[in-house]
PDB file of C-alpha atoms and ligand atoms in Angstrom:
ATOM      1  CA  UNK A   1      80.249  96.160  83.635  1.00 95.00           C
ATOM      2  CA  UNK A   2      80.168  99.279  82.122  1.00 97.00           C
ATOM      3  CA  UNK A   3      84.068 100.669  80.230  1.00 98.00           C
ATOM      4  CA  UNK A   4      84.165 104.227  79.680  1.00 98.00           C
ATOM      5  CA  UNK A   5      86.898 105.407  77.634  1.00 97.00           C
ATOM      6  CA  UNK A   6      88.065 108.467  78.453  1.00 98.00           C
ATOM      7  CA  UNK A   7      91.004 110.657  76.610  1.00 97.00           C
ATOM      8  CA  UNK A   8      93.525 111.491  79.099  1.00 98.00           C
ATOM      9  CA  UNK A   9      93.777 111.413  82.928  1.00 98.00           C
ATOM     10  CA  UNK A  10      91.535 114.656  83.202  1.00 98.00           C
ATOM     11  CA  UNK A  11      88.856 113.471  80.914  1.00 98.00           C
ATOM     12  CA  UNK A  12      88.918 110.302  83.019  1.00 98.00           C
ATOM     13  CA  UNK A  13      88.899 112.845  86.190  1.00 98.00           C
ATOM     14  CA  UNK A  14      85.954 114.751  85.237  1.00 98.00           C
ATOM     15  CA  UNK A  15      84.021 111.620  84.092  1.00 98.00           C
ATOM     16  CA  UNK A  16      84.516 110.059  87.388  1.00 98.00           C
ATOM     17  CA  UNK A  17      83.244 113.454  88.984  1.00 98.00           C
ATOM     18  CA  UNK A  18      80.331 113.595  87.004  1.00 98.00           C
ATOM     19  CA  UNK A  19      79.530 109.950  88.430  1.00 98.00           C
ATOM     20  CA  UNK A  20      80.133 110.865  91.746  1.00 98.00           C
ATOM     21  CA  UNK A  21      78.203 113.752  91.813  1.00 98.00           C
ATOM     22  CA  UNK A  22      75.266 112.712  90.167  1.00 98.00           C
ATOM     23  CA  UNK A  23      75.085 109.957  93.044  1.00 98.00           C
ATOM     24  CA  UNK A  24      75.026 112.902  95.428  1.00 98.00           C
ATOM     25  CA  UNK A  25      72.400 114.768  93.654  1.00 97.00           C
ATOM     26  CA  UNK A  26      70.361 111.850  93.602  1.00 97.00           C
ATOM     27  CA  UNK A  27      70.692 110.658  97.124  1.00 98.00           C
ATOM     28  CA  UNK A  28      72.237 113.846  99.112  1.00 98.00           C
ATOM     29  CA  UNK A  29      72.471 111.233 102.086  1.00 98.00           C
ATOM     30  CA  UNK A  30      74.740 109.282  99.840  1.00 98.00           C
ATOM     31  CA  UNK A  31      77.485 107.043 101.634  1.00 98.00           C
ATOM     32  CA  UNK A  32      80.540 107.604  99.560  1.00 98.00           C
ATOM     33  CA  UNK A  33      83.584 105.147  99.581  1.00 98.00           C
ATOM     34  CA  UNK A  34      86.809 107.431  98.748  1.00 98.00           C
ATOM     35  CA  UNK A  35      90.163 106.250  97.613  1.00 98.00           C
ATOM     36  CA  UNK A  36      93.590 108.121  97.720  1.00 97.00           C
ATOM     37  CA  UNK A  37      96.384 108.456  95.318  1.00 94.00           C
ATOM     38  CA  UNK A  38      97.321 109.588  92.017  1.00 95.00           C
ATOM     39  CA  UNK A  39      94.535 108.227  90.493  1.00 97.00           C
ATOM     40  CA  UNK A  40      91.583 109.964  92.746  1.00 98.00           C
ATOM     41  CA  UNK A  41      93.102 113.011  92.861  1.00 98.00           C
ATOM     42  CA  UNK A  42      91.801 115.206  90.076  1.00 98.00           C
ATOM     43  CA  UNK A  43      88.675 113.658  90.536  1.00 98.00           C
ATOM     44  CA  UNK A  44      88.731 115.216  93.878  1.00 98.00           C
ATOM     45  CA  UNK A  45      89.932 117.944  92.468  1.00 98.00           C
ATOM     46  CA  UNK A  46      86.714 118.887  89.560  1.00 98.00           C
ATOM     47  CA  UNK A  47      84.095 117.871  92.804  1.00 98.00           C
ATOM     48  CA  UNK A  48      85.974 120.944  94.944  1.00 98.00           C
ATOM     49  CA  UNK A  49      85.373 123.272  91.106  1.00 98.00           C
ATOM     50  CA  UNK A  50      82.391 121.950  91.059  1.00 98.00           C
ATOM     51  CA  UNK A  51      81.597 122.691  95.025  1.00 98.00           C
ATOM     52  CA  UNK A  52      82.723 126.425  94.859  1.00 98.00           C
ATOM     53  CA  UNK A  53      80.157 126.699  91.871  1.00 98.00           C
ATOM     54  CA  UNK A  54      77.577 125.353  93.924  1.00 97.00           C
ATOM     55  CA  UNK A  55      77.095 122.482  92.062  1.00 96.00           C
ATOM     56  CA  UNK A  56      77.201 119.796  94.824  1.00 98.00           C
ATOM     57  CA  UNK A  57      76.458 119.957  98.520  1.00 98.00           C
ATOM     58  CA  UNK A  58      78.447 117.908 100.782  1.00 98.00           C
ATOM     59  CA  UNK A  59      76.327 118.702 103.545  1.00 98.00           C
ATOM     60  CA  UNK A  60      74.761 115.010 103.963  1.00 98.00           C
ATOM     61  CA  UNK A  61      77.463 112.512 103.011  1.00 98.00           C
ATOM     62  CA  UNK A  62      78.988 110.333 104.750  1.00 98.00           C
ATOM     63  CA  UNK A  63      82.935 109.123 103.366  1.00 98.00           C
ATOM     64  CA  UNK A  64      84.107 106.057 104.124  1.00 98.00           C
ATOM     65  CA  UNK A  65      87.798 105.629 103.267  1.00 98.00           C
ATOM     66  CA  UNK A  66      89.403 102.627 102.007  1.00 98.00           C
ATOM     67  CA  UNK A  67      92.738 102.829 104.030  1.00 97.00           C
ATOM     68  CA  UNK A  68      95.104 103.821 106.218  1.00 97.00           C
ATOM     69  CA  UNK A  69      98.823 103.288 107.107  1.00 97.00           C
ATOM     70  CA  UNK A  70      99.407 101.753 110.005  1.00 97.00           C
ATOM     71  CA  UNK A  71     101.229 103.886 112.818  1.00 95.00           C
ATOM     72  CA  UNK A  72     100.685 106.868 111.007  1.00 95.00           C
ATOM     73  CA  UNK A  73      98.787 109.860 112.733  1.00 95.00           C
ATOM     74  CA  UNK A  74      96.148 111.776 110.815  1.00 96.00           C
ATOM     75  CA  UNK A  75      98.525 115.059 110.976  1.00 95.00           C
ATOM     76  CA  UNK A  76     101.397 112.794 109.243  1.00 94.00           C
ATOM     77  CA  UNK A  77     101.755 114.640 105.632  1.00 93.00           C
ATOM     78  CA  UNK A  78     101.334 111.424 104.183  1.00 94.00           C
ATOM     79  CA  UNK A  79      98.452 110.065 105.930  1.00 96.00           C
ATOM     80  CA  UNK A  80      95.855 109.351 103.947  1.00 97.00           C
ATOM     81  CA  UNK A  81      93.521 111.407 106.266  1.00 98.00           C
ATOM     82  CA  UNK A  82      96.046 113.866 105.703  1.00 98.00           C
ATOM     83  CA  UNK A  83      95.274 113.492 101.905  1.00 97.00           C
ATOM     84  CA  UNK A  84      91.978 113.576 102.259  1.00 98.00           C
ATOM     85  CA  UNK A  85      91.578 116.736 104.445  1.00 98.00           C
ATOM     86  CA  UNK A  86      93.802 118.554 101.690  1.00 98.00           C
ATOM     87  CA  UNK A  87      92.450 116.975  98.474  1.00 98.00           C
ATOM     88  CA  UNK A  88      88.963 117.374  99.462  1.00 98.00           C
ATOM     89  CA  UNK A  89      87.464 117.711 102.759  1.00 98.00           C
ATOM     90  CA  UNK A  90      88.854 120.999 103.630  1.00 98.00           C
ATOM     91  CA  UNK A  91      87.363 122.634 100.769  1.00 98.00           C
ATOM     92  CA  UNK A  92      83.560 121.255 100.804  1.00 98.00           C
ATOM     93  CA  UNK A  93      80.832 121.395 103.580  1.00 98.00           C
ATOM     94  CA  UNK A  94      81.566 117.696 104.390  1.00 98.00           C
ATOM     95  CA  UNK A  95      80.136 117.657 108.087  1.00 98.00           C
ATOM     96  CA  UNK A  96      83.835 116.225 110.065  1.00 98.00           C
ATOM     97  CA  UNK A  97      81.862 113.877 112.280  1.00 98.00           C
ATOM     98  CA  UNK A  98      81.330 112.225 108.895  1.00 98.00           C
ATOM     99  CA  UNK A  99      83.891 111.649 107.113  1.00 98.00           C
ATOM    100  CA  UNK A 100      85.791 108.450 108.289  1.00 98.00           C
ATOM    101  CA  UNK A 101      89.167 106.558 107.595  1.00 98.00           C
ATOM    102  CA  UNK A 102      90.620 103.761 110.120  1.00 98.00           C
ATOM    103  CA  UNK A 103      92.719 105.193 113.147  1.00 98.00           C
ATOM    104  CA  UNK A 104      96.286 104.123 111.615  1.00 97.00           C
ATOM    105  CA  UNK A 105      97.703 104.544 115.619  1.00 97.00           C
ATOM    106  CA  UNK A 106      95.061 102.463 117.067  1.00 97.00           C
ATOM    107  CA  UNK A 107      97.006 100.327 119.866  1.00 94.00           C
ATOM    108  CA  UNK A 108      94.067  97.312 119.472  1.00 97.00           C
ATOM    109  CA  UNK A 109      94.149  96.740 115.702  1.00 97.00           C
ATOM    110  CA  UNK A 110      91.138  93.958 116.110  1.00 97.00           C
ATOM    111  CA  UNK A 111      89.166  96.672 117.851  1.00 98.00           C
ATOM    112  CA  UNK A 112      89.492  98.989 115.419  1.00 98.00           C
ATOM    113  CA  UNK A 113      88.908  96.942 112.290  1.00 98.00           C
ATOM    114  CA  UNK A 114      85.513  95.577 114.478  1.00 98.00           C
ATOM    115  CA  UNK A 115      84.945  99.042 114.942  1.00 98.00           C
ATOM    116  CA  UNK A 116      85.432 100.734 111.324  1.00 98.00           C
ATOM    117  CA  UNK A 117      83.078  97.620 110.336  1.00 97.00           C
ATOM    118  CA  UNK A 118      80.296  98.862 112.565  1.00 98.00           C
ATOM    119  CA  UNK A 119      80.859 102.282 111.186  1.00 98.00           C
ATOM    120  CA  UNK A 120      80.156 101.448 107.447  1.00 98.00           C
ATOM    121  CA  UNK A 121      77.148  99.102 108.521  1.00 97.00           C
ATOM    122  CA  UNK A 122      75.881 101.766 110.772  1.00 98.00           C
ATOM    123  CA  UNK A 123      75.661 104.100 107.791  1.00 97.00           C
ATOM    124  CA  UNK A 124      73.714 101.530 105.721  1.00 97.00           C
ATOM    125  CA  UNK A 125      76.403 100.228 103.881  1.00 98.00           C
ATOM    126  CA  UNK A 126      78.078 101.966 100.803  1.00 98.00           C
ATOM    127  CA  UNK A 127      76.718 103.368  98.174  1.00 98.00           C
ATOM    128  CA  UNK A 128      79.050 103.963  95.854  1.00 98.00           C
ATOM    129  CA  UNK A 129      83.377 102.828  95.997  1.00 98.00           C
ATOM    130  CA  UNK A 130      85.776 104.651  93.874  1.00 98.00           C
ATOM    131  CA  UNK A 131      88.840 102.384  93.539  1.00 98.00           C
ATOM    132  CA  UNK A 132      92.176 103.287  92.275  1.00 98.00           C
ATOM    133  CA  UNK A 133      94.652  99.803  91.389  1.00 98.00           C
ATOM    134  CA  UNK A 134      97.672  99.132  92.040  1.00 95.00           C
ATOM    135  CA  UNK A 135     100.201  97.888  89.631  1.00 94.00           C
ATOM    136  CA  UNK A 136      99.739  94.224  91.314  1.00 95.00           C
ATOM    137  CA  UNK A 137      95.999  94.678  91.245  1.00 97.00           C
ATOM    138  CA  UNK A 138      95.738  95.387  94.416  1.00 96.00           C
ATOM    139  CA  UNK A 139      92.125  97.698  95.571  1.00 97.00           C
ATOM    140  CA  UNK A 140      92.523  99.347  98.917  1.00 96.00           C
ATOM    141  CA  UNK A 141      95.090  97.150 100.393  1.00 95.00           C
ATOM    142  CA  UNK A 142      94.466  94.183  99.465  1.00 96.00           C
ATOM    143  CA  UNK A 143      97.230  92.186  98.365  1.00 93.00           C
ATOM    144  CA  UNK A 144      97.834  89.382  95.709  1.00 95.00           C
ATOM    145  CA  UNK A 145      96.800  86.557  98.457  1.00 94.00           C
ATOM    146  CA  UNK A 146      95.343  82.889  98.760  1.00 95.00           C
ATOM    147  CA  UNK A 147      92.268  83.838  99.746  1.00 94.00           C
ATOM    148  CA  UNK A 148      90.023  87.192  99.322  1.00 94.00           C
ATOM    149  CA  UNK A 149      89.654  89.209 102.990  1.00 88.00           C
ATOM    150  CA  UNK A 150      86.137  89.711 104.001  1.00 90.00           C
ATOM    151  CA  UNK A 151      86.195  93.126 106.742  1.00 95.00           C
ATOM    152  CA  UNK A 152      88.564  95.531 107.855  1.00 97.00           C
ATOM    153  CA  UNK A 153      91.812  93.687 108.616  1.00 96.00           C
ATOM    154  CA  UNK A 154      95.933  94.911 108.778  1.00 96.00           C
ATOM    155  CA  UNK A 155      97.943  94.117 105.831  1.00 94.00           C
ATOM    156  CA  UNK A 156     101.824  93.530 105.213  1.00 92.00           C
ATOM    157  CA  UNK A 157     102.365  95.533 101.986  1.00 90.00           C
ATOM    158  CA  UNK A 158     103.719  94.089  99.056  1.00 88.00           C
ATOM    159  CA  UNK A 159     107.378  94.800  98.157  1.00 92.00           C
ATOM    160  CA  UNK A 160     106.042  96.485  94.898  1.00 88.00           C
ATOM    161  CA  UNK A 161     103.711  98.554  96.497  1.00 89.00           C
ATOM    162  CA  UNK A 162     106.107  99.913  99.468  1.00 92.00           C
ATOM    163  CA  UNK A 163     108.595 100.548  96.227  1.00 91.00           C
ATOM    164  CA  UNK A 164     104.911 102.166  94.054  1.00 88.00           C
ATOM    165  CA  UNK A 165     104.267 104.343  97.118  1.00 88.00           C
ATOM    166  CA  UNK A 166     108.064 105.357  97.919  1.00 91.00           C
ATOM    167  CA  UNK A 167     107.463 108.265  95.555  1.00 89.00           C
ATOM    168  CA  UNK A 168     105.566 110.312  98.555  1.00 88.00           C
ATOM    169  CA  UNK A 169     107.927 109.556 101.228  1.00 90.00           C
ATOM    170  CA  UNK A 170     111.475 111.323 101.372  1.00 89.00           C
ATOM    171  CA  UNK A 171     113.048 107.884 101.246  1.00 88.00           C
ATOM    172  CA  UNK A 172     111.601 104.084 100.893  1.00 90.00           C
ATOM    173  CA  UNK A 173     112.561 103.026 104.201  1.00 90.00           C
ATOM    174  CA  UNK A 174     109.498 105.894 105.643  1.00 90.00           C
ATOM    175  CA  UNK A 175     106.820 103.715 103.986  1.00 92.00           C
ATOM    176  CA  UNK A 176     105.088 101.972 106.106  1.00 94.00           C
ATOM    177  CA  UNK A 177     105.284  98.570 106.021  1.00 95.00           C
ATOM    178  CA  UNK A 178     101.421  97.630 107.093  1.00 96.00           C
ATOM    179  CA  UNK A 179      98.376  99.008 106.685  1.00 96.00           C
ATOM    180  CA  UNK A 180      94.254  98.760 107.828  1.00 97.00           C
ATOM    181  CA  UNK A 181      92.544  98.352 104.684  1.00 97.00           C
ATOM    182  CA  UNK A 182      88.524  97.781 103.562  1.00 98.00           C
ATOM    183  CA  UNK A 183      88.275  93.722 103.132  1.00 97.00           C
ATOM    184  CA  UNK A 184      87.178  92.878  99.491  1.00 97.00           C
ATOM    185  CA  UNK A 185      83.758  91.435 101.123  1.00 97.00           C
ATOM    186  CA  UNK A 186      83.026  95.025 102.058  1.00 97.00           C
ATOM    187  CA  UNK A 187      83.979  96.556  98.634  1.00 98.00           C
ATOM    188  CA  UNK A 188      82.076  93.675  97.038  1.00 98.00           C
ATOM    189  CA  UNK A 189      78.835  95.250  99.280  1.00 97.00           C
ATOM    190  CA  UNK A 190      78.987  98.378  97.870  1.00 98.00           C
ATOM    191  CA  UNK A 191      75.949  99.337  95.736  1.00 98.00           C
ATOM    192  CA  UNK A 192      78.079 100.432  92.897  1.00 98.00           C
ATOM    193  CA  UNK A 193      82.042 100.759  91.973  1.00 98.00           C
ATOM    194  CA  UNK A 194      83.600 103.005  90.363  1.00 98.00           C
ATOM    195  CA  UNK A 195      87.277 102.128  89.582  1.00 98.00           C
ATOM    196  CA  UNK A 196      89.148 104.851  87.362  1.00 98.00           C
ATOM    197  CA  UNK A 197      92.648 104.018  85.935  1.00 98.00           C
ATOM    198  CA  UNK A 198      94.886 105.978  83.894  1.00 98.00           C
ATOM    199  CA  UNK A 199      98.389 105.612  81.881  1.00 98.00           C
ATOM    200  CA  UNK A 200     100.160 102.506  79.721  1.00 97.00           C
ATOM    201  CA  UNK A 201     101.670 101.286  83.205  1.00 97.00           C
ATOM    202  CA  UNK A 202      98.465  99.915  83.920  1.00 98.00           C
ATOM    203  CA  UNK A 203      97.210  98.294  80.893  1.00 98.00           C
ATOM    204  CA  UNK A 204      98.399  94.881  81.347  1.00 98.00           C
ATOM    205  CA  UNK A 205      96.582  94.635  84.890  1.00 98.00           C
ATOM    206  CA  UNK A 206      93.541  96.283  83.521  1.00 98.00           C
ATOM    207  CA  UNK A 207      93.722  93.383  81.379  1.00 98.00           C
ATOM    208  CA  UNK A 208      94.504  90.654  83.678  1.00 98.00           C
ATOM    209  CA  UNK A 209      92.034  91.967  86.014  1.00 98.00           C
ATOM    210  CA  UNK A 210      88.932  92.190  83.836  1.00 98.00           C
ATOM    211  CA  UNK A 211      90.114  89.190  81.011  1.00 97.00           C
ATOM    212  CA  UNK A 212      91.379  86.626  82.878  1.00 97.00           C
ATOM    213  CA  UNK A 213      89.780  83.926  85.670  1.00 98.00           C
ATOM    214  CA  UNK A 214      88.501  85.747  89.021  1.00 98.00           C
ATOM    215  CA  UNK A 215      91.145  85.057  92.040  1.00 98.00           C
ATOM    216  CA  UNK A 216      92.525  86.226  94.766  1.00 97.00           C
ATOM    217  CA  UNK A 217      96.097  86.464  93.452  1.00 98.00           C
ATOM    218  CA  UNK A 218      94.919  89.468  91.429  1.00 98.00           C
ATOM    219  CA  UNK A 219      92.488  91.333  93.760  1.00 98.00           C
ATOM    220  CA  UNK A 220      90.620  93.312  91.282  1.00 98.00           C
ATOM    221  CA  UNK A 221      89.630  90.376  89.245  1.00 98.00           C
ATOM    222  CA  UNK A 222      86.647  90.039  91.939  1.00 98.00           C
ATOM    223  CA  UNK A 223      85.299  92.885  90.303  1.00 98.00           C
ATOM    224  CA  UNK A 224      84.007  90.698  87.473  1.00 98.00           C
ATOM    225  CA  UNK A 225      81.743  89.314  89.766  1.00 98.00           C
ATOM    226  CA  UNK A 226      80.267  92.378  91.042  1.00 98.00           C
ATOM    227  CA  UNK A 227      76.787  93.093  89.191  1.00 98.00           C
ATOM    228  CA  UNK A 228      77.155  97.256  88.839  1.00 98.00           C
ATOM    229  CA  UNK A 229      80.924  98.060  87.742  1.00 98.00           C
ATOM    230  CA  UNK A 230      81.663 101.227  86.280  1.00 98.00           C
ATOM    231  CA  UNK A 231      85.414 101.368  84.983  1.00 98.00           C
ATOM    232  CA  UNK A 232      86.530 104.302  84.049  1.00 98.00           C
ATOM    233  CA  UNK A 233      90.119 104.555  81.786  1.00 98.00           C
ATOM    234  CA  UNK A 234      91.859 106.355  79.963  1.00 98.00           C
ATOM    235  CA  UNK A 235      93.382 105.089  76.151  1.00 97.00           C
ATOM    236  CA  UNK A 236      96.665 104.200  77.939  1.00 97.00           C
ATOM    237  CA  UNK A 237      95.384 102.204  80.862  1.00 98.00           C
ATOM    238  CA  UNK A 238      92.544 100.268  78.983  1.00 98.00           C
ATOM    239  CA  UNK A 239      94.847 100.098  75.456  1.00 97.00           C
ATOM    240  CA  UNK A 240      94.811  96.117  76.062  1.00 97.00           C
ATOM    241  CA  UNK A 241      91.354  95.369  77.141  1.00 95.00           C
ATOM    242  CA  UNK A 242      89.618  93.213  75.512  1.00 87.00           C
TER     243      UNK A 242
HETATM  244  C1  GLP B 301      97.729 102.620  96.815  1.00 87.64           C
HETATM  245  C2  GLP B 301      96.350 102.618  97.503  1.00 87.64           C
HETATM  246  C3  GLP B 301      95.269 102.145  96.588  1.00 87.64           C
HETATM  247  C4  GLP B 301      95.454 102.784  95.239  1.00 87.64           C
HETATM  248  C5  GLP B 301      96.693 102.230  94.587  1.00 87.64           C
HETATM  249  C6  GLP B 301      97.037 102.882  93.266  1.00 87.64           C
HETATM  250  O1  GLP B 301      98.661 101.822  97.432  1.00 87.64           O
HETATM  251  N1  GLP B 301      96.266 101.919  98.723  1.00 87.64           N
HETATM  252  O2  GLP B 301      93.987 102.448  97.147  1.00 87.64           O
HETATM  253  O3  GLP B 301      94.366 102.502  94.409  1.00 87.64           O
HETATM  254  O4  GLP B 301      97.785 102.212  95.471  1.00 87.64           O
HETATM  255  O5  GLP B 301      97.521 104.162  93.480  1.00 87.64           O
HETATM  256  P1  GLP B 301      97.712 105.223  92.336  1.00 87.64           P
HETATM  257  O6  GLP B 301      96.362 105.695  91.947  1.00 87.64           O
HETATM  258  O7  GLP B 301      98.542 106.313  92.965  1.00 87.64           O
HETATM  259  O8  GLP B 301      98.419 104.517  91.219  1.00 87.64           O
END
């Protein structure tokens, strides 16, 4: 596992971007797993500077996105295909046809998760999985559990992350309750993760994470056993790693 530090949220932002695109320039056919939230956004946000400087070509990636709220449509302002569209893939020459998230208002929910599944072997796997965490260590969707998911599967949120994610909703009763989410056997296949953090509210699960035992009640804790980590933090967020 390799920790960089970083000094604030946009040195973290522009350190993850420099990761990211230096995957792209090395493999231009790169498969890209993309994350939304607070955390990914200004990293989306240097790879569009970087894009208008022509710095990085989008031309032959694929993005495979981590989630999706169930029974939301892709036009739905808080859609995370909605996010994604506006964060980044309006403003690079990402080809449409390849830039995938699950279908949150697919009636068969088996189907699709079989079918997003397919997708991300069909594109030879991942090649690199930026992960944001949640304040429960939750990656993706995947919730504090018994066991760790393996594919695609529909999640009941947790209580603290309908009340984390309330903040881009008018009120808490518009979040969603369930969502599609990447199982942690699929993030586990990716060649390389990238998880960025940022801010004090995350240090102690940063810490319980990536210093205490592997399970599935903390989700990111599987990282440990994932041979090519790259955390990225800033001062606040890794302040009480070890
Ligand atoms: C959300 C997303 C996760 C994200 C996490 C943290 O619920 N499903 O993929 O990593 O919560 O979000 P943020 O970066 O906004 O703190």
């Amino acid at each position: 596992m390799t920790i960089y530090r970083a000094k604030d949220y946009q040195d973290m932002s522009r350190k993850a971007a420099n990761i990211l695109s230096a995957q792209v320039i090395l493999n231009p056919a790169s498969v890209l797993g993309l994350a939304t939230g607070s955390s990914p956004a200004g990293v989306y946000k240097q790879l569009v500077e970087w894009y208008k400087k022509n710095d990085i070509d989008f031309s032959g990636v694929t993005s495979i996105n981590l989630d999706e709220y169930k029974g939301m449509a892709p036009d739905n302002l808080q859609s995370y295909r909605f996010f994604m569209q506006e964060h980044l893939f309006n403003h690079v020459n990402i080809n449409p046809a390849n830039t995938f998230l699950p279908d949150g208002l697919a009636a068969d929910t088996d189907a699709e998760c079989t079918r997003y599944d397919d997708v991300i072997v069909s594109r030879g796997g991942i090649d690199i999985q930026l992960l944001g965490i949640g304040h429960n260590g939750h990656i993706g969707f995947n919730e504090p559990s018994d066991t760790f998911d393996t594919g695609t599967h529909v999640v009941p949120l947790a209580q603290s992350t309908i009340e984390a994610n309330k903040r881009f909703f008018d009120n808490e009763e518009q979040v969603p309750h369930h969502a599609f989410t990447l199982g942690i056997g699929t993030i586990m296949r990716a060649r390389h993760i990238l998880l960025i953090v940022s801010g004090k509210a995350k240090a102690d699960i940063i810490r319980t994470a990536f210093n205490g035992p592997v399970t599935p009640l903390v989700p990111a804790s599987v990282l440990q056993l994932h041979s090519h980590v790259t955390i990225v933090g800033d001062e606040d967020a890794l302040s009480k790693l070890m």
